[in-house]
Amino acid sequence: MQKRLIFTLLILGITTSAFAQEKNMWKTLSNVTVEKSFDEILSIDVEHYNFASQVKALNGKKISLEGWMIPLDELRGENYFVLSSLPFANCFFCGGAGPETVAEVFSKKEVKFTEKKVRVTGVLTLNSDDPLRLMYILNDVEVEEVKD
């Protein structure tokens, strides 16, 4: 009985450790379904997101994502950009990727645009209902270039 308990705790520890050490959470964040409904106020179909339990568990937690910057300086300033899991030509706005492949990023400091891959680390907020925002929002973000 004691060996079984030790084995179970060891497996649980390895699984938890592997999840906690995952550097790039895009795969986990892809566990979402999208439903559309007509918005009377906006007079358009809007998307509503249903997040899987493993995504909901990340809400309010500090996570890291790697990807490419899509600058939107004219909208919010130099501490705001959209991060895409895919290079610009393939991203949600330009290619055929889904809305789960991008996140709004609000950094702690002003960030200069780069075409190089970056890693952002910040607090995740899930957005399931505001059609004017992306489904993933990262706040208090620190940005670093990814060294290949």
mmCIF file of C-alpha atoms in Angstrom:
data_model
loop_
_atom_site.group_PDB
_atom_site.id
_atom_site.type_symbol
_atom_site.label_atom_id
_atom_site.label_comp_id
_atom_site.label_asym_id
_atom_site.label_seq_id
_atom_site.Cartn_x
_atom_site.Cartn_y
_atom_site.Cartn_z
ATOM 1 C CA MET A 1 0.000 0.000 0.000
ATOM 2 C CA GLN A 2 2.797 2.418 0.909
ATOM 3 C CA LYS A 3 4.638 1.687 -2.370
ATOM 4 C CA ARG A 4 1.449 2.374 -4.340
ATOM 5 C CA LEU A 5 0.982 5.713 -2.526
ATOM 6 C CA ILE A 6 4.601 6.715 -3.182
ATOM 7 C CA PHE A 7 4.261 5.721 -6.860
ATOM 8 C CA THR A 8 1.009 7.730 -7.203
ATOM 9 C CA LEU A 9 2.576 10.790 -5.562
ATOM 10 C CA LEU A 10 5.641 10.470 -7.804
ATOM 11 C CA ILE A 11 3.514 10.306 -10.989
ATOM 12 C CA LEU A 12 1.376 13.231 -9.800
ATOM 13 C CA GLY A 13 4.511 15.250 -9.057
ATOM 14 C CA ILE A 14 6.015 14.540 -12.470
ATOM 15 C CA THR A 15 2.756 15.442 -14.250
ATOM 16 C CA THR A 16 2.285 18.644 -12.229
ATOM 17 C CA SER A 17 5.923 19.603 -12.708
ATOM 18 C CA ALA A 18 5.749 19.078 -16.466
ATOM 19 C CA PHE A 19 2.612 21.229 -16.689
ATOM 20 C CA ALA A 20 4.088 23.963 -14.488
ATOM 21 C CA GLN A 21 7.283 24.030 -16.521
ATOM 22 C CA GLU A 22 5.571 24.266 -19.912
ATOM 23 C CA LYS A 23 7.141 27.407 -21.369
ATOM 24 C CA ASN A 24 4.765 27.920 -24.230
ATOM 25 C CA MET A 25 1.074 27.522 -23.407
ATOM 26 C CA TRP A 26 -0.450 27.869 -26.906
ATOM 27 C CA LYS A 27 -1.284 24.146 -27.101
ATOM 28 C CA THR A 28 -3.200 24.311 -23.831
ATOM 29 C CA LEU A 29 -4.939 27.544 -24.875
ATOM 30 C CA SER A 30 -6.194 25.873 -28.051
ATOM 31 C CA ASN A 31 -8.724 23.936 -25.950
ATOM 32 C CA VAL A 32 -11.637 26.281 -26.610
ATOM 33 C CA THR A 33 -14.811 26.133 -28.664
ATOM 34 C CA VAL A 34 -16.393 29.085 -30.421
ATOM 35 C CA GLU A 35 -20.105 29.831 -30.703
ATOM 36 C CA LYS A 36 -21.597 32.671 -32.706
ATOM 37 C CA SER A 37 -24.708 34.645 -31.888
ATOM 38 C CA PHE A 38 -26.291 37.815 -33.209
ATOM 39 C CA ASP A 39 -25.577 40.932 -31.138
ATOM 40 C CA GLU A 40 -28.561 43.310 -31.254
ATOM 41 C CA ILE A 41 -26.505 46.359 -30.239
ATOM 42 C CA LEU A 42 -23.676 45.820 -32.740
ATOM 43 C CA SER A 43 -26.004 44.343 -35.383
ATOM 44 C CA ILE A 44 -23.482 41.628 -36.243
ATOM 45 C CA ASP A 45 -22.695 38.036 -35.341
ATOM 46 C CA VAL A 46 -20.228 37.914 -32.443
ATOM 47 C CA GLU A 47 -18.179 35.049 -31.085
ATOM 48 C CA HIS A 48 -18.486 33.641 -27.570
ATOM 49 C CA TYR A 49 -15.781 31.361 -26.235
ATOM 50 C CA ASN A 50 -16.211 28.237 -24.118
ATOM 51 C CA PHE A 51 -12.926 27.421 -22.437
ATOM 52 C CA ALA A 52 -11.963 23.875 -21.412
ATOM 53 C CA SER A 53 -11.300 23.282 -17.712
ATOM 54 C CA GLN A 54 -7.499 23.283 -18.174
ATOM 55 C CA VAL A 55 -7.748 26.745 -19.776
ATOM 56 C CA LYS A 56 -10.102 28.047 -17.074
ATOM 57 C CA ALA A 57 -7.565 26.902 -14.479
ATOM 58 C CA LEU A 58 -5.040 29.363 -15.983
ATOM 59 C CA ASN A 59 -7.305 32.412 -15.577
ATOM 60 C CA GLY A 60 -5.564 34.894 -13.271
ATOM 61 C CA LYS A 61 -2.318 32.888 -13.345
ATOM 62 C CA LYS A 62 1.086 33.915 -14.630
ATOM 63 C CA ILE A 63 1.909 32.159 -17.905
ATOM 64 C CA SER A 64 4.437 32.428 -20.737
ATOM 65 C CA LEU A 65 3.735 32.473 -24.454
ATOM 66 C CA GLU A 66 6.133 32.577 -27.387
ATOM 67 C CA GLY A 67 5.256 34.189 -30.676
ATOM 68 C CA TRP A 68 5.473 37.196 -32.941
ATOM 69 C CA MET A 69 4.411 40.773 -32.310
ATOM 70 C CA ILE A 70 1.643 42.374 -34.306
ATOM 71 C CA PRO A 71 2.003 46.082 -33.534
ATOM 72 C CA LEU A 72 -1.058 48.173 -32.903
ATOM 73 C CA ASP A 73 0.675 51.319 -31.634
ATOM 74 C CA GLU A 74 -1.937 53.643 -33.057
ATOM 75 C CA LEU A 75 -4.609 52.032 -30.880
ATOM 76 C CA ARG A 76 -3.137 51.870 -27.384
ATOM 77 C CA GLY A 77 0.498 52.995 -27.190
ATOM 78 C CA GLU A 78 3.867 51.325 -27.067
ATOM 79 C CA ASN A 79 3.087 48.986 -24.186
ATOM 80 C CA TYR A 80 0.312 47.261 -26.132
ATOM 81 C CA PHE A 81 0.523 44.744 -28.958
ATOM 82 C CA VAL A 82 -1.033 41.535 -30.142
ATOM 83 C CA LEU A 83 1.036 38.366 -29.855
ATOM 84 C CA SER A 84 0.507 35.673 -32.482
ATOM 85 C CA SER A 85 1.563 32.062 -32.096
ATOM 86 C CA LEU A 86 2.292 32.163 -35.834
ATOM 87 C CA PRO A 87 4.474 34.464 -37.944
ATOM 88 C CA PHE A 88 2.706 37.569 -39.276
ATOM 89 C CA ALA A 89 1.877 36.163 -42.737
ATOM 90 C CA ASN A 90 0.075 33.165 -41.149
ATOM 91 C CA CYS A 91 -1.526 34.843 -38.145
ATOM 92 C CA PHE A 92 -5.221 35.117 -37.322
ATOM 93 C CA PHE A 93 -5.546 38.534 -38.952
ATOM 94 C CA CYS A 94 -3.712 37.642 -42.179
ATOM 95 C CA GLY A 95 -4.040 33.899 -42.631
ATOM 96 C CA GLY A 96 -6.368 31.075 -41.793
ATOM 97 C CA ALA A 97 -5.558 30.644 -38.114
ATOM 98 C CA GLY A 98 -8.238 30.787 -35.423
ATOM 99 C CA PRO A 99 -8.805 33.379 -32.673
ATOM 100 C CA GLU A 100 -7.156 31.078 -30.105
ATOM 101 C CA THR A 101 -3.760 31.788 -31.739
ATOM 102 C CA VAL A 102 -3.553 35.450 -30.660
ATOM 103 C CA ALA A 103 -3.481 37.335 -27.367
ATOM 104 C CA GLU A 104 -3.660 40.990 -26.360
ATOM 105 C CA VAL A 105 -0.516 41.987 -24.465
ATOM 106 C CA PHE A 106 -0.127 44.875 -22.033
ATOM 107 C CA SER A 107 3.535 45.133 -21.022
ATOM 108 C CA LYS A 108 4.953 46.745 -17.897
ATOM 109 C CA LYS A 109 7.279 48.902 -20.001
ATOM 110 C CA GLU A 110 7.255 50.364 -23.480
ATOM 111 C CA VAL A 111 8.266 47.747 -26.021
ATOM 112 C CA LYS A 112 9.900 48.343 -29.383
ATOM 113 C CA PHE A 113 8.489 46.317 -32.237
ATOM 114 C CA THR A 114 10.577 43.403 -33.459
ATOM 115 C CA GLU A 115 10.065 40.848 -36.194
ATOM 116 C CA LYS A 116 11.946 38.304 -34.088
ATOM 117 C CA LYS A 117 10.204 35.721 -31.951
ATOM 118 C CA VAL A 118 9.525 36.891 -28.390
ATOM 119 C CA ARG A 119 8.512 35.303 -25.094
ATOM 120 C CA VAL A 120 5.996 37.149 -22.957
ATOM 121 C CA THR A 121 5.248 36.334 -19.340
ATOM 122 C CA GLY A 122 2.258 37.860 -17.597
ATOM 123 C CA VAL A 123 -1.092 37.309 -15.927
ATOM 124 C CA LEU A 124 -3.750 35.719 -18.134
ATOM 125 C CA THR A 125 -7.320 37.000 -18.284
ATOM 126 C CA LEU A 126 -9.901 34.996 -20.213
ATOM 127 C CA ASN A 127 -12.466 36.943 -22.230
ATOM 128 C CA SER A 128 -15.488 34.922 -23.234
ATOM 129 C CA ASP A 129 -18.036 37.623 -24.023
ATOM 130 C CA ASP A 130 -16.580 41.037 -24.983
ATOM 131 C CA PRO A 131 -16.635 41.083 -28.805
ATOM 132 C CA LEU A 132 -14.316 44.105 -28.908
ATOM 133 C CA ARG A 133 -11.447 42.239 -27.223
ATOM 134 C CA LEU A 134 -9.482 39.081 -27.998
ATOM 135 C CA MET A 135 -10.207 35.934 -26.008
ATOM 136 C CA TYR A 136 -6.799 36.004 -24.284
ATOM 137 C CA ILE A 137 -5.439 39.079 -22.527
ATOM 138 C CA LEU A 138 -2.080 39.177 -20.772
ATOM 139 C CA ASN A 139 -1.370 41.941 -18.237
ATOM 140 C CA ASP A 140 1.776 43.063 -16.395
ATOM 141 C CA VAL A 141 3.856 41.404 -19.104
ATOM 142 C CA GLU A 142 7.611 41.173 -19.342
ATOM 143 C CA VAL A 143 8.918 40.702 -22.889
ATOM 144 C CA GLU A 144 12.167 39.028 -23.967
ATOM 145 C CA GLU A 145 13.558 37.922 -27.322
ATOM 146 C CA VAL A 146 13.721 34.195 -27.878
ATOM 147 C CA LYS A 147 17.245 33.066 -28.605
ATOM 148 C CA ASP A 148 17.221 30.170 -31.069
#
